[in-house]
PDB file of C-alpha atoms and ligand atoms in Angstrom:
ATOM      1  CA  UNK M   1       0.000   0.000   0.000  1.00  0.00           C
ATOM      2  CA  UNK M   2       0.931   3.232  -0.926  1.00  0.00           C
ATOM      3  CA  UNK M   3       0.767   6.642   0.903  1.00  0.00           C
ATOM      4  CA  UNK M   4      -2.090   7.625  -1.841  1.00  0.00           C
ATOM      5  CA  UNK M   5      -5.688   7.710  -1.183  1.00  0.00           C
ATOM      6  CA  UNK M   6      -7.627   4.622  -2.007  1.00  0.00           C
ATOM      7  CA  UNK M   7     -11.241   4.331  -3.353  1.00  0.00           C
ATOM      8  CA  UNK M   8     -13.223   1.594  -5.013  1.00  0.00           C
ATOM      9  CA  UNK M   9     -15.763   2.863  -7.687  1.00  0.00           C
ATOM     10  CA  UNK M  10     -17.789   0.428 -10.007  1.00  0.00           C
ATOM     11  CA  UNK M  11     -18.211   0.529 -14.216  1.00  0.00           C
ATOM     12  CA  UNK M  12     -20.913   1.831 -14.515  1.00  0.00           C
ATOM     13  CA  UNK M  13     -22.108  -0.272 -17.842  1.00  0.00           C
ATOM     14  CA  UNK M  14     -24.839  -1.795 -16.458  1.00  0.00           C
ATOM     15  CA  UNK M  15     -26.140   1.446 -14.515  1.00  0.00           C
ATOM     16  CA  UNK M  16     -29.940   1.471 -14.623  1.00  0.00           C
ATOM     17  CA  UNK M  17     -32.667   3.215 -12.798  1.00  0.00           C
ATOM     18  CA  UNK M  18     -35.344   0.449 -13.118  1.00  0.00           C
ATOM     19  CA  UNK M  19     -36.824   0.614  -9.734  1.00  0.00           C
ATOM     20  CA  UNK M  20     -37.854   3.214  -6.816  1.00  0.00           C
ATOM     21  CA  UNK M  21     -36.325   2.493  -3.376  1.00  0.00           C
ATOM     22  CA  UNK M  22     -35.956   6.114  -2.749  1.00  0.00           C
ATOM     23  CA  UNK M  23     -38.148   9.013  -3.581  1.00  0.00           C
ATOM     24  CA  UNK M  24     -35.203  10.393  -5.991  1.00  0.00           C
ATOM     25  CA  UNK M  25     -35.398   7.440  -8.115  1.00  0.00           C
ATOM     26  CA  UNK M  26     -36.870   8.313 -11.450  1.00  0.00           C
ATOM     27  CA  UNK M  27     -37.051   5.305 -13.596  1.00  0.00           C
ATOM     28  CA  UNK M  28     -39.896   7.391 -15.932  1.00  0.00           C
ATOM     29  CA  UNK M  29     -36.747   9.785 -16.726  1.00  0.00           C
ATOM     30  CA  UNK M  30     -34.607   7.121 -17.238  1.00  0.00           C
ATOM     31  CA  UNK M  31     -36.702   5.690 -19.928  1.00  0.00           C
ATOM     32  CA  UNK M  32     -37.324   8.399 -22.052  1.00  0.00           C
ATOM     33  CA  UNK M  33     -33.692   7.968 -23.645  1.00  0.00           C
ATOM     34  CA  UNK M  34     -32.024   5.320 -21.682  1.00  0.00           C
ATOM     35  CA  UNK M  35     -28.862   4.674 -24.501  1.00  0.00           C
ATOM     36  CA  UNK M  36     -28.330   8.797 -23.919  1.00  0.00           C
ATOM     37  CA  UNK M  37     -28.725   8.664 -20.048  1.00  0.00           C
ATOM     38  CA  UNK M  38     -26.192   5.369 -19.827  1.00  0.00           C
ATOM     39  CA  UNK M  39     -23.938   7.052 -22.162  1.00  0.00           C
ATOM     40  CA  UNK M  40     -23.807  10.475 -19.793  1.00  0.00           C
ATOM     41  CA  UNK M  41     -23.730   8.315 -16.861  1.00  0.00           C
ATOM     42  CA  UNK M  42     -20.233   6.487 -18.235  1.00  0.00           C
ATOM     43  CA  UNK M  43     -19.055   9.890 -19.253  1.00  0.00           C
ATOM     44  CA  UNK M  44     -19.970  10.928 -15.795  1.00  0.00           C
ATOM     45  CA  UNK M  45     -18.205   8.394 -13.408  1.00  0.00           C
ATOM     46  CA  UNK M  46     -15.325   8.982 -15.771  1.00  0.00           C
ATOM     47  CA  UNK M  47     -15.330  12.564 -14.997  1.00  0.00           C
ATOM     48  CA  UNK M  48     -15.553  11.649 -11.374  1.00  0.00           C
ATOM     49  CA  UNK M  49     -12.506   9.156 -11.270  1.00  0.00           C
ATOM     50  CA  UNK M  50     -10.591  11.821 -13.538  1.00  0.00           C
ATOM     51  CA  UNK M  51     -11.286  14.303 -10.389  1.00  0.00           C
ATOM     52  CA  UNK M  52     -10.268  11.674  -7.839  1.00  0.00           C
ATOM     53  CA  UNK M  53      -6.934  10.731  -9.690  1.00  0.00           C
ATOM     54  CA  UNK M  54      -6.108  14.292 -10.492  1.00  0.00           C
ATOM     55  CA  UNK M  55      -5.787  14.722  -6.941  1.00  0.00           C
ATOM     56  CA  UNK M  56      -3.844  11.900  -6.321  1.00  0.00           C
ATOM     57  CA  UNK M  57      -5.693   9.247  -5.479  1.00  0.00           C
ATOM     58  CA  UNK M  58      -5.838   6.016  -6.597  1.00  0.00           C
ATOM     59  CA  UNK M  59      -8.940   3.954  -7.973  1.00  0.00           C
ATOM     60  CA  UNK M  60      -9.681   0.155  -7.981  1.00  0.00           C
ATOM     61  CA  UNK M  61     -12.651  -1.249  -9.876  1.00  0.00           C
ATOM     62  CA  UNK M  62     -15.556  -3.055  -9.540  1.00  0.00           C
ATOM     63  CA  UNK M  63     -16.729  -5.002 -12.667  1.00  0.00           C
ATOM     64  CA  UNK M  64     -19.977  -4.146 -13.676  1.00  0.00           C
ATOM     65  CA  UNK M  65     -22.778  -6.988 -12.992  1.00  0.00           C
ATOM     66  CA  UNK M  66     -26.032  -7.231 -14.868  1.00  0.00           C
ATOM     67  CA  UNK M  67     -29.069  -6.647 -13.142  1.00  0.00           C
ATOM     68  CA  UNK M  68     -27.499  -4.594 -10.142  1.00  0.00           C
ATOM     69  CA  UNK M  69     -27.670  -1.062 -11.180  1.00  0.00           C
ATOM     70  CA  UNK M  70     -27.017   0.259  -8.076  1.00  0.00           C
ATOM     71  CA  UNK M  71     -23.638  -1.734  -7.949  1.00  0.00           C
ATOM     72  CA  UNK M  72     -22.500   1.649  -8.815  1.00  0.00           C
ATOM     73  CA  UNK M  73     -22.704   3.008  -5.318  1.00  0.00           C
ATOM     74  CA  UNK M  74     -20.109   1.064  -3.154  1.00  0.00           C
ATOM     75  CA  UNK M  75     -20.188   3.371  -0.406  1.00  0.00           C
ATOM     76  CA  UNK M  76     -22.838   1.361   0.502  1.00  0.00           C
ATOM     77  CA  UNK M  77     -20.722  -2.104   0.585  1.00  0.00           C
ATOM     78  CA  UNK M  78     -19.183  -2.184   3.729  1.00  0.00           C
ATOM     79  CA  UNK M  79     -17.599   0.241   6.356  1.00  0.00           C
ATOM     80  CA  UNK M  80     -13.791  -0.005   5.631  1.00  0.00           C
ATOM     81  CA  UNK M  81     -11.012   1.129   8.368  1.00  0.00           C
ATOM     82  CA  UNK M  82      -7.896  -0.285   9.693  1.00  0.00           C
ATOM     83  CA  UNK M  83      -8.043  -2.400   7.223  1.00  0.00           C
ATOM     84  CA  UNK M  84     -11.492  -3.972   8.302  1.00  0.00           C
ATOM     85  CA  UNK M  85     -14.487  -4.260   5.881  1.00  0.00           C
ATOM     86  CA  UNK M  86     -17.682  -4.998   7.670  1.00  0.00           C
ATOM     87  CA  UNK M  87     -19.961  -6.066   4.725  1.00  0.00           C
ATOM     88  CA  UNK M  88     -23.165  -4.441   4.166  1.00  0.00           C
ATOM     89  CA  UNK M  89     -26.758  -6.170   4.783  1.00  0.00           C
ATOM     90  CA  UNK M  90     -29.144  -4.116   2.483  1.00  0.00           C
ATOM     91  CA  UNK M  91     -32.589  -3.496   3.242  1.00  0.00           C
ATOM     92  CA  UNK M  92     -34.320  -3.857   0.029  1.00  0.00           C
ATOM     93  CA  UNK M  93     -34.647  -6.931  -1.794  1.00  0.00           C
ATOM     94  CA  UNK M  94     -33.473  -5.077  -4.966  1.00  0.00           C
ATOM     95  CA  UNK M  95     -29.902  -4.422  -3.717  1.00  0.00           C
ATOM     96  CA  UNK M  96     -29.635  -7.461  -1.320  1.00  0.00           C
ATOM     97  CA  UNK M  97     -27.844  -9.153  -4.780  1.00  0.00           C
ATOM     98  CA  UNK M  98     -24.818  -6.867  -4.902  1.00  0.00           C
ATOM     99  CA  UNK M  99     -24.082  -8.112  -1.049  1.00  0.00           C
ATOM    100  CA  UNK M 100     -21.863 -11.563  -2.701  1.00  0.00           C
ATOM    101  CA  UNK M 101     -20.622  -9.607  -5.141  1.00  0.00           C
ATOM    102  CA  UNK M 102     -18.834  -7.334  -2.831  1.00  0.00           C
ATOM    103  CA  UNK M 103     -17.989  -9.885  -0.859  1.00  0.00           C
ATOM    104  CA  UNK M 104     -16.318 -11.405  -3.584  1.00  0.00           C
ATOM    105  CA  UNK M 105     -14.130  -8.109  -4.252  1.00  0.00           C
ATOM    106  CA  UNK M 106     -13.495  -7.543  -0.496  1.00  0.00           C
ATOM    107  CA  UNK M 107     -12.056 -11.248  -0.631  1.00  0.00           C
ATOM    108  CA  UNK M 108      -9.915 -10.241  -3.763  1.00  0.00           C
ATOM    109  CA  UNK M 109      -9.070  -7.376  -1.718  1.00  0.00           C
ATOM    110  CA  UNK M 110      -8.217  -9.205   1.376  1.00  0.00           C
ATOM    111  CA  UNK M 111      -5.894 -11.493  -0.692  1.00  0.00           C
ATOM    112  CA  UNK M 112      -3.733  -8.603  -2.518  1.00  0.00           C
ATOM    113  CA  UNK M 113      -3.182  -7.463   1.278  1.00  0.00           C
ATOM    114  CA  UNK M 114      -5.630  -4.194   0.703  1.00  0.00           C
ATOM    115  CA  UNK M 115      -7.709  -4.799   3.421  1.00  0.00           C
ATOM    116  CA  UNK M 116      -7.166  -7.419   6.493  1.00  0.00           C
ATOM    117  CA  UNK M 117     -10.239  -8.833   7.306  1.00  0.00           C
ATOM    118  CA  UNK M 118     -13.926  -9.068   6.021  1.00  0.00           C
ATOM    119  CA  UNK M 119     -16.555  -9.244   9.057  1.00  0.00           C
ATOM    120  CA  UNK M 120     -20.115  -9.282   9.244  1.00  0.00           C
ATOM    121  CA  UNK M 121     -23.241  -8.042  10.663  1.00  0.00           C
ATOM    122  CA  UNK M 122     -25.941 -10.490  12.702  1.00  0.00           C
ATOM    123  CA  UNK M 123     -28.489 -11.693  10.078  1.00  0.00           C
ATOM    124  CA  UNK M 124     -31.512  -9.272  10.744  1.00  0.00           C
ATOM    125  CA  UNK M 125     -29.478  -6.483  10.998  1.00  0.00           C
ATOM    126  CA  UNK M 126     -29.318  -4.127   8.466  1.00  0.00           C
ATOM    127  CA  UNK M 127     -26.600  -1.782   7.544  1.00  0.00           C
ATOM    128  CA  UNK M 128     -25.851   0.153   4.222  1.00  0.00           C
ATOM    129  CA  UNK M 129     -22.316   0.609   4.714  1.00  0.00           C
ATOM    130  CA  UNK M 130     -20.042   4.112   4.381  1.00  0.00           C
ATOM    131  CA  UNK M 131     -23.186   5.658   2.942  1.00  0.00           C
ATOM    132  CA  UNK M 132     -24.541   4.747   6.407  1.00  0.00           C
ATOM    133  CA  UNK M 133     -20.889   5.039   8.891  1.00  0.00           C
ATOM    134  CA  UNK M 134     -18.732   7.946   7.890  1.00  0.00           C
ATOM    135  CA  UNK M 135     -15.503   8.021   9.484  1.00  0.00           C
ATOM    136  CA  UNK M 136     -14.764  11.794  10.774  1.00  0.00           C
ATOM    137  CA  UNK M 137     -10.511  11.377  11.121  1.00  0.00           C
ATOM    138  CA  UNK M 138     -10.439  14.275  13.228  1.00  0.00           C
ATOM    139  CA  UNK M 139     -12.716  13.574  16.069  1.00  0.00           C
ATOM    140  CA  UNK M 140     -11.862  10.041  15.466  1.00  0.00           C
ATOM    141  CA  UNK M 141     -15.516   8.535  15.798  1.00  0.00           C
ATOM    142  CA  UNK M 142     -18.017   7.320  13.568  1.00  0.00           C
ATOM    143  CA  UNK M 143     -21.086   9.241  12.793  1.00  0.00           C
ATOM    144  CA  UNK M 144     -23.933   6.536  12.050  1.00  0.00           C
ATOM    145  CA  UNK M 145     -27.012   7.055  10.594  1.00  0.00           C
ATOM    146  CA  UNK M 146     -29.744   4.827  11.126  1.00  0.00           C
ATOM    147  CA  UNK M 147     -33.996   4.689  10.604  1.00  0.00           C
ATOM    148  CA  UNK M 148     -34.776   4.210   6.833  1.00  0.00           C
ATOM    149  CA  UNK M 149     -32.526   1.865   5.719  1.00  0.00           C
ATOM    150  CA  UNK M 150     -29.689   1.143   8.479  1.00  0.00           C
ATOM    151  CA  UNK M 151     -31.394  -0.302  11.743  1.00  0.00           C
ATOM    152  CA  UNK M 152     -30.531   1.336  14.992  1.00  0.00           C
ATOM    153  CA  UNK M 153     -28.837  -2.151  16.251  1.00  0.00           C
ATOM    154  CA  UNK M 154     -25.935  -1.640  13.419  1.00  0.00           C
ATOM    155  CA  UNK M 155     -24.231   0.768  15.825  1.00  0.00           C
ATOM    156  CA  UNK M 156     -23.604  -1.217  18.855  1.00  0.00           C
ATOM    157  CA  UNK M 157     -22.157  -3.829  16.274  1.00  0.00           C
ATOM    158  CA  UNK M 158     -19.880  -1.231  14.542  1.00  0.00           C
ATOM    159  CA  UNK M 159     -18.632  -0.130  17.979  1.00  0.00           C
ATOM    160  CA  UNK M 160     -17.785  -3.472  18.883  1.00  0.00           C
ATOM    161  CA  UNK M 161     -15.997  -4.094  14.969  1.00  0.00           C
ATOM    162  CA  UNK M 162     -13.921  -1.278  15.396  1.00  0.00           C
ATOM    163  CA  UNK M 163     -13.227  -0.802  19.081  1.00  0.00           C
ATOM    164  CA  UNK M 164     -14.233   2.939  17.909  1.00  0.00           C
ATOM    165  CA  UNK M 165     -16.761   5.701  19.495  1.00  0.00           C
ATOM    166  CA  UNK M 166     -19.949   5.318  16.988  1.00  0.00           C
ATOM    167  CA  UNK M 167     -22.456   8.107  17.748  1.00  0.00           C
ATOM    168  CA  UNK M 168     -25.988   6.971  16.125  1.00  0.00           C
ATOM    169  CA  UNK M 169     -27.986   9.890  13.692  1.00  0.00           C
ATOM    170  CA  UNK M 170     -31.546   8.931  13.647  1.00  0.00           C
ATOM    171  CA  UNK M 171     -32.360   9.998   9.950  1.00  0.00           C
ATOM    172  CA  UNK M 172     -35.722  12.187   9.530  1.00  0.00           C
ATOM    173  CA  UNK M 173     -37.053  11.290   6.385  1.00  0.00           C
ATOM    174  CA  UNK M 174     -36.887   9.277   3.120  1.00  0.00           C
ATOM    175  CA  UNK M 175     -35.390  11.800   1.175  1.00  0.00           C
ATOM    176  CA  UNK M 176     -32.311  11.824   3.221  1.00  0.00           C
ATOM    177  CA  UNK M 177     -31.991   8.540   4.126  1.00  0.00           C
ATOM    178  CA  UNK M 178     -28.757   7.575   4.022  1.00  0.00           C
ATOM    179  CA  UNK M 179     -26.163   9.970   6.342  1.00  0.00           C
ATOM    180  CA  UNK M 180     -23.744  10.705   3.073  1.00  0.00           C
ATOM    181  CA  UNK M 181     -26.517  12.773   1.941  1.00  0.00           C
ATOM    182  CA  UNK M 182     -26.850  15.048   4.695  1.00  0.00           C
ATOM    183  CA  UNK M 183     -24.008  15.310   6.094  1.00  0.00           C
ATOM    184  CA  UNK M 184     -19.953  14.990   5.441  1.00  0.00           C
ATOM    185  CA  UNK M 185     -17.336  15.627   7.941  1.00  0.00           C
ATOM    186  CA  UNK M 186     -14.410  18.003   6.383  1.00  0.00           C
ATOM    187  CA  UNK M 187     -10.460  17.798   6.583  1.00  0.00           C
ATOM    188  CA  UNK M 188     -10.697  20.756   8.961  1.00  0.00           C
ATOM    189  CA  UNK M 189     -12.878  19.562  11.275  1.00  0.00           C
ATOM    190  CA  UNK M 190     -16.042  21.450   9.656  1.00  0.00           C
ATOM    191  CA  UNK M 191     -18.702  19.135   9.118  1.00  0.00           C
ATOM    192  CA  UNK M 192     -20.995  20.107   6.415  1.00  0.00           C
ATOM    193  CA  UNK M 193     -24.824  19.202   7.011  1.00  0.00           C
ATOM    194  CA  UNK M 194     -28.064  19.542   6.324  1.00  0.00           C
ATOM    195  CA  UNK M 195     -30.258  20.449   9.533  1.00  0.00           C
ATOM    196  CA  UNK M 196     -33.539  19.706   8.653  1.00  0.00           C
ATOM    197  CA  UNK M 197     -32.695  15.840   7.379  1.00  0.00           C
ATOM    198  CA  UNK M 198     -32.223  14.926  11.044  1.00  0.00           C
ATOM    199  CA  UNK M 199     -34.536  14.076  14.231  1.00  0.00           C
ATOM    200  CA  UNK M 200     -34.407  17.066  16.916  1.00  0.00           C
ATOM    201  CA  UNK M 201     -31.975  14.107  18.949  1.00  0.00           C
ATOM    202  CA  UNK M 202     -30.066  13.751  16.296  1.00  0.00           C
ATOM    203  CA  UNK M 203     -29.495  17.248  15.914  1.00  0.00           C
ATOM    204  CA  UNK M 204     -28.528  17.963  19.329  1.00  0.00           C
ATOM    205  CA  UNK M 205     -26.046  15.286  19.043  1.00  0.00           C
ATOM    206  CA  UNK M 206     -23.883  16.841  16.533  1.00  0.00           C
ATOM    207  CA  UNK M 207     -24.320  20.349  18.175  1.00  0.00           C
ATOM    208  CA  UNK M 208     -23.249  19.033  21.312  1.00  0.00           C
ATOM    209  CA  UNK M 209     -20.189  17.689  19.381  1.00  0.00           C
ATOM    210  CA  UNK M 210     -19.769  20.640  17.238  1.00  0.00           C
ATOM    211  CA  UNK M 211     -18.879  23.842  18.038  1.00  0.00           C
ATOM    212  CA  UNK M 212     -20.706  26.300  16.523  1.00  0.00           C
ATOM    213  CA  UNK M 213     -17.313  27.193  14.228  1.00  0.00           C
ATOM    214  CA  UNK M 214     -17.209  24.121  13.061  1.00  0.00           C
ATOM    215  CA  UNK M 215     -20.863  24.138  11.522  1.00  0.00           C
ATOM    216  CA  UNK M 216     -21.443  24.573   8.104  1.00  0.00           C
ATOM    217  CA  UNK M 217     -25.335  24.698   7.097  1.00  0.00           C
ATOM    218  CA  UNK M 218     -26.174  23.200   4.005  1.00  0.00           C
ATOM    219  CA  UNK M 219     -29.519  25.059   2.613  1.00  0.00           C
ATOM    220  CA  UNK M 220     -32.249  22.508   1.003  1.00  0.00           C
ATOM    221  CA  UNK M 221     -31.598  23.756  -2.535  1.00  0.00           C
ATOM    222  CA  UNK M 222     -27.499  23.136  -1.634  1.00  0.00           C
ATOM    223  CA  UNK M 223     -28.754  19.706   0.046  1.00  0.00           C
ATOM    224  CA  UNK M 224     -30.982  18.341  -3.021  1.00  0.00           C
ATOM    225  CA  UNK M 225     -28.278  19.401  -5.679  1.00  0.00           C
ATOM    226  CA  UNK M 226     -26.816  16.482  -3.547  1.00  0.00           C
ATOM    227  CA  UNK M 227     -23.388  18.211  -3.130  1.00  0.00           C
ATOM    228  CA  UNK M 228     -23.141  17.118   0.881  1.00  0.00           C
ATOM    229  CA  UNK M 229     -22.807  13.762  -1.024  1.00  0.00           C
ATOM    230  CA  UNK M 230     -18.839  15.227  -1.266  1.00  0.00           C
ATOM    231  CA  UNK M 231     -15.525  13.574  -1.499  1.00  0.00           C
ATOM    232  CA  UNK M 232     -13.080  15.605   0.833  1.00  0.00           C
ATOM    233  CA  UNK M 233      -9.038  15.305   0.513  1.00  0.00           C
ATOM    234  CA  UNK M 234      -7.804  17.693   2.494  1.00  0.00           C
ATOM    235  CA  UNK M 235      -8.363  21.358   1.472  1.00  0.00           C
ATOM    236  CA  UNK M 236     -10.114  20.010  -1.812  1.00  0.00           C
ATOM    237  CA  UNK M 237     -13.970  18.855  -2.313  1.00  0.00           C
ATOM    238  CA  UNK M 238     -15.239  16.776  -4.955  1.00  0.00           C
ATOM    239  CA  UNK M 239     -19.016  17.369  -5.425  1.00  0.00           C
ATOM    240  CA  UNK M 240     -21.879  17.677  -7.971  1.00  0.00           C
ATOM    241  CA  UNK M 241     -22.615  20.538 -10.060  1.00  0.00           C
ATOM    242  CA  UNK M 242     -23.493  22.740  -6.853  1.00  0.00           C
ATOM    243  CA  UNK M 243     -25.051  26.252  -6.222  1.00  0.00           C
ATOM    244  CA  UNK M 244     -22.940  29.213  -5.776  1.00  0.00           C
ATOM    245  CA  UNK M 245     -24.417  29.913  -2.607  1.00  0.00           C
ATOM    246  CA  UNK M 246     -22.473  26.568  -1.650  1.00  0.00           C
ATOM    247  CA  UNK M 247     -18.875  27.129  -3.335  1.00  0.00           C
ATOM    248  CA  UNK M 248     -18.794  30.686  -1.505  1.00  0.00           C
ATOM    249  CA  UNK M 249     -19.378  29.407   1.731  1.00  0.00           C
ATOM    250  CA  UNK M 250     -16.562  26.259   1.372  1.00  0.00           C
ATOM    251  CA  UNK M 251     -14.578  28.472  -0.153  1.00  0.00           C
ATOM    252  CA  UNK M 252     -14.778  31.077   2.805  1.00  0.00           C
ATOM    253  CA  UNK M 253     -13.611  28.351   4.850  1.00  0.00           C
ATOM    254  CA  UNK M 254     -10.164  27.652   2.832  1.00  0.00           C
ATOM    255  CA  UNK M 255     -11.709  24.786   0.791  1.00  0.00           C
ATOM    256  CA  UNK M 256     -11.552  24.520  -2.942  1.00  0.00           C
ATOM    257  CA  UNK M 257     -14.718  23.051  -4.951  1.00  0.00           C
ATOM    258  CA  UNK M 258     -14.005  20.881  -7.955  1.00  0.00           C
ATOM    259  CA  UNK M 259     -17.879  20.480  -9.480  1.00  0.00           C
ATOM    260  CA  UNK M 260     -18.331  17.117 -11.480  1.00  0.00           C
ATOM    261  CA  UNK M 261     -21.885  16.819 -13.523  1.00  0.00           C
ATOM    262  CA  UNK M 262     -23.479  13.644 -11.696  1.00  0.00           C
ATOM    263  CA  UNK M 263     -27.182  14.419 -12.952  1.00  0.00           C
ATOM    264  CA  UNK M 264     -27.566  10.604 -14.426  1.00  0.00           C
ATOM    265  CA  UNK M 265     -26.418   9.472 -10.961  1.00  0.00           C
ATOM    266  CA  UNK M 266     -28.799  11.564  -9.200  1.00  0.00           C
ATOM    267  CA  UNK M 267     -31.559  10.104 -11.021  1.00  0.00           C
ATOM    268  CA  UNK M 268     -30.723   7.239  -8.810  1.00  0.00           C
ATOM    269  CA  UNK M 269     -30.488   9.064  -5.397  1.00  0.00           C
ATOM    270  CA  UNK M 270     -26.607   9.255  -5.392  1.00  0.00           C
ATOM    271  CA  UNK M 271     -23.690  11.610  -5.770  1.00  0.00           C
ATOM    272  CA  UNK M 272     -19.785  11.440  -5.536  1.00  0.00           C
ATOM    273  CA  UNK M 273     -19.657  10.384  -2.000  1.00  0.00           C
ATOM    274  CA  UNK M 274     -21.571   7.041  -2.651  1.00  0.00           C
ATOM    275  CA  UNK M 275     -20.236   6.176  -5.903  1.00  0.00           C
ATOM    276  CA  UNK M 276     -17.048   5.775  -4.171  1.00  0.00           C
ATOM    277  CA  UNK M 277     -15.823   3.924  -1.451  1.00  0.00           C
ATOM    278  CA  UNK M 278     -12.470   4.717   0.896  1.00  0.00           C
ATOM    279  CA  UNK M 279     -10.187   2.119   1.074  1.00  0.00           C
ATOM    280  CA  UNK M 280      -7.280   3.204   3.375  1.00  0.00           C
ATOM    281  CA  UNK M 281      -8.459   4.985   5.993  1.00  0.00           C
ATOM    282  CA  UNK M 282      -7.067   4.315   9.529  1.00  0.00           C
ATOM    283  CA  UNK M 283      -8.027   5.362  12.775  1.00  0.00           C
ATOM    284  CA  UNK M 284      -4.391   6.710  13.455  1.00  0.00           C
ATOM    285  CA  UNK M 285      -4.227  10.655  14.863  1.00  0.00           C
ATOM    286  CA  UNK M 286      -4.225  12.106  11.738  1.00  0.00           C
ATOM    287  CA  UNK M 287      -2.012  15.654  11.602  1.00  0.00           C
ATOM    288  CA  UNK M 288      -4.982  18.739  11.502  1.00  0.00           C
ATOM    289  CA  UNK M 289      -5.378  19.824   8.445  1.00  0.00           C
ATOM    290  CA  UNK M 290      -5.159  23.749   7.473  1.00  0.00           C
ATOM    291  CA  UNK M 291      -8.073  23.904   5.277  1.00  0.00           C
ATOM    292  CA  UNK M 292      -6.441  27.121   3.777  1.00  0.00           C
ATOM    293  CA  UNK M 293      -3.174  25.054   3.066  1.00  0.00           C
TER     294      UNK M 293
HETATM  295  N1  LIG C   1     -30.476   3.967  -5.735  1.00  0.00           N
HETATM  296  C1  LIG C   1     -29.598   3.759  -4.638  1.00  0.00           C
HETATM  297  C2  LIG C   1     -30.392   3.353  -3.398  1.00  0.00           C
HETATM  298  O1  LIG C   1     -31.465   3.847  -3.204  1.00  0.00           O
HETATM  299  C3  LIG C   1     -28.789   4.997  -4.370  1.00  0.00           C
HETATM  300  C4  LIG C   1     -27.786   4.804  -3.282  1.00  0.00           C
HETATM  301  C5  LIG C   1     -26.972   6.016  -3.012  1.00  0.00           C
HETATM  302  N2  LIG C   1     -26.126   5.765  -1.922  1.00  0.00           N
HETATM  303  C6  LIG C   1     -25.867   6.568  -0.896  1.00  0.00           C
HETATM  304  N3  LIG C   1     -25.043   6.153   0.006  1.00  0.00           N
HETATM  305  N4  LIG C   1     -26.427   7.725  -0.774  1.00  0.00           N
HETATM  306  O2  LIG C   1     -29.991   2.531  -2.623  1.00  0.00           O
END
């Protein structure tokens, strides 16, 4: 393993949106030109990995699989750190098909010495992965969301994983139901969030574990444009096409915005965040990062 950041993204050549398992899913879209869509959705993750690699990072790949179009979004495999993958039980029926395919890269992974071990959740219990468990490297905890897809017994099991502080986000609604879409912990110990995605508990957890500095509001317009669905490397930000409203306020705060059109991807409820999954992260004090470095 190198020094570089790590991610696993997936082809995207069977990318679909056939089915509605969130209320951004828009299969009628979809089908009104579906060779165009596919063919701006290639072009898309393209333009993503471009992004990632231009920043330094390096990309493995998942081979695309018939009849799992939301393969694309491996944030949702597993929860990755310290070289741990703890494999993802979906809640829907229509994803639950991707979970041996994963498991069959995590095990390729596992024997090219890229991650150590591959461990599980009880049966009943679901969990939907990074999308679901984001690692914040500064406080050095996990943020977990839980309610429409993740249940609220994941946590206790990624605590116990881990051996790492987990502090549970009940999620307030289907439109936000996985945590990467409302909210994404920064290099400079900002987190970026949408308020109104979370219960009134869940909101007083993260200001009681926030100072008020550290806040940064997403607004709903900022929030549907799915651009909290961000890849962070230190002082830069990987995000969907987003509103100027948002780019001023990051880049207030030292960080620099590199936009990347996801549109075909948000037609499936998903942005950069989910259609990539962190490989290398460790739970090691990592060095505070100037966000105006
Ligand atoms: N269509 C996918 C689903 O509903 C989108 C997943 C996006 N992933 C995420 N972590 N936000 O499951």
């Amino acid at each position: 393993m190198t020094d570089r950041p790590m991610f696993l993204m997936t082809d995207p050549g069977f990318f679909d949106v056939c089915y509605q398992i969130n209320p951004w899913m828009r299969p009628d879209a979809w089908r009104t030109d579906p060779g165009a869509r596919l063919a701006a959705a290639k072009a898309a993750s393209a333009a993503l990995r471009r992004a990632l690699e231009g920043l330094g990072a390096q990309v493995e790949t998942v081979g695309a699989v018939q009849g799992l179009p939301d393969l694309v979004f491996p944030a949702n495999a597993a929860i990755v750190l310290d070289g741990t993958a703890l494999m993802a039980r979906f809640r829907h029926p229509e994803r639950q098909g991707e979970e041996p395919v994963f498991r069959e890269v995590f095990c390729r992974l596992k024997r090219r010495g890229i991650v150590r071990e591959v461990a599980d959740f009880p049966e009943g219990v679901f969990q939907e992965g990074a999308g679901d468990a984001i690692w914040d490297a500064g406080r050095r905890l996990f943020w977990a969301g839980y309610g429409p897809r993740s249940s609220k017994a994941s946590l206790g099991v990624i605590e116990k994983t881990f051996g790492q502080e987990v502090v549970g986000l009940e999620l307030a609604s289907e439109r936000f139901y996985h945590l990467d879409t409302c909210f994404c912990p920064l290099a400079g110990g900002e987190v970026l969030f949408y308020p109104d995605a979370f219960t009134p508990q869940a909101l007083a957890a993260i200001r009681e574990r926030l100072a008020p500095e550290a806040r940064i509001e997403a607004s709903g317009e900022e929030a549907e444009a799915f651009c909290v669905n961000a890849v962070n490397l230190g002082s830069r930000i990987v995000m969907a096409k987003a509103p100027a409203s948002l780019t001023r306020k990051l880049e207030a705060r030292g960080y620099a915005v590199g936009e990347v059109d996801l549109a075909p991807f948000i037609l499936s409820g998903g942005a950069a965040y989910c259609m990539t999954l962190r490989l290398d992260r460790t739970s090691r004090p990592e060095p505070k990062l100037i966000a105006a470095e």
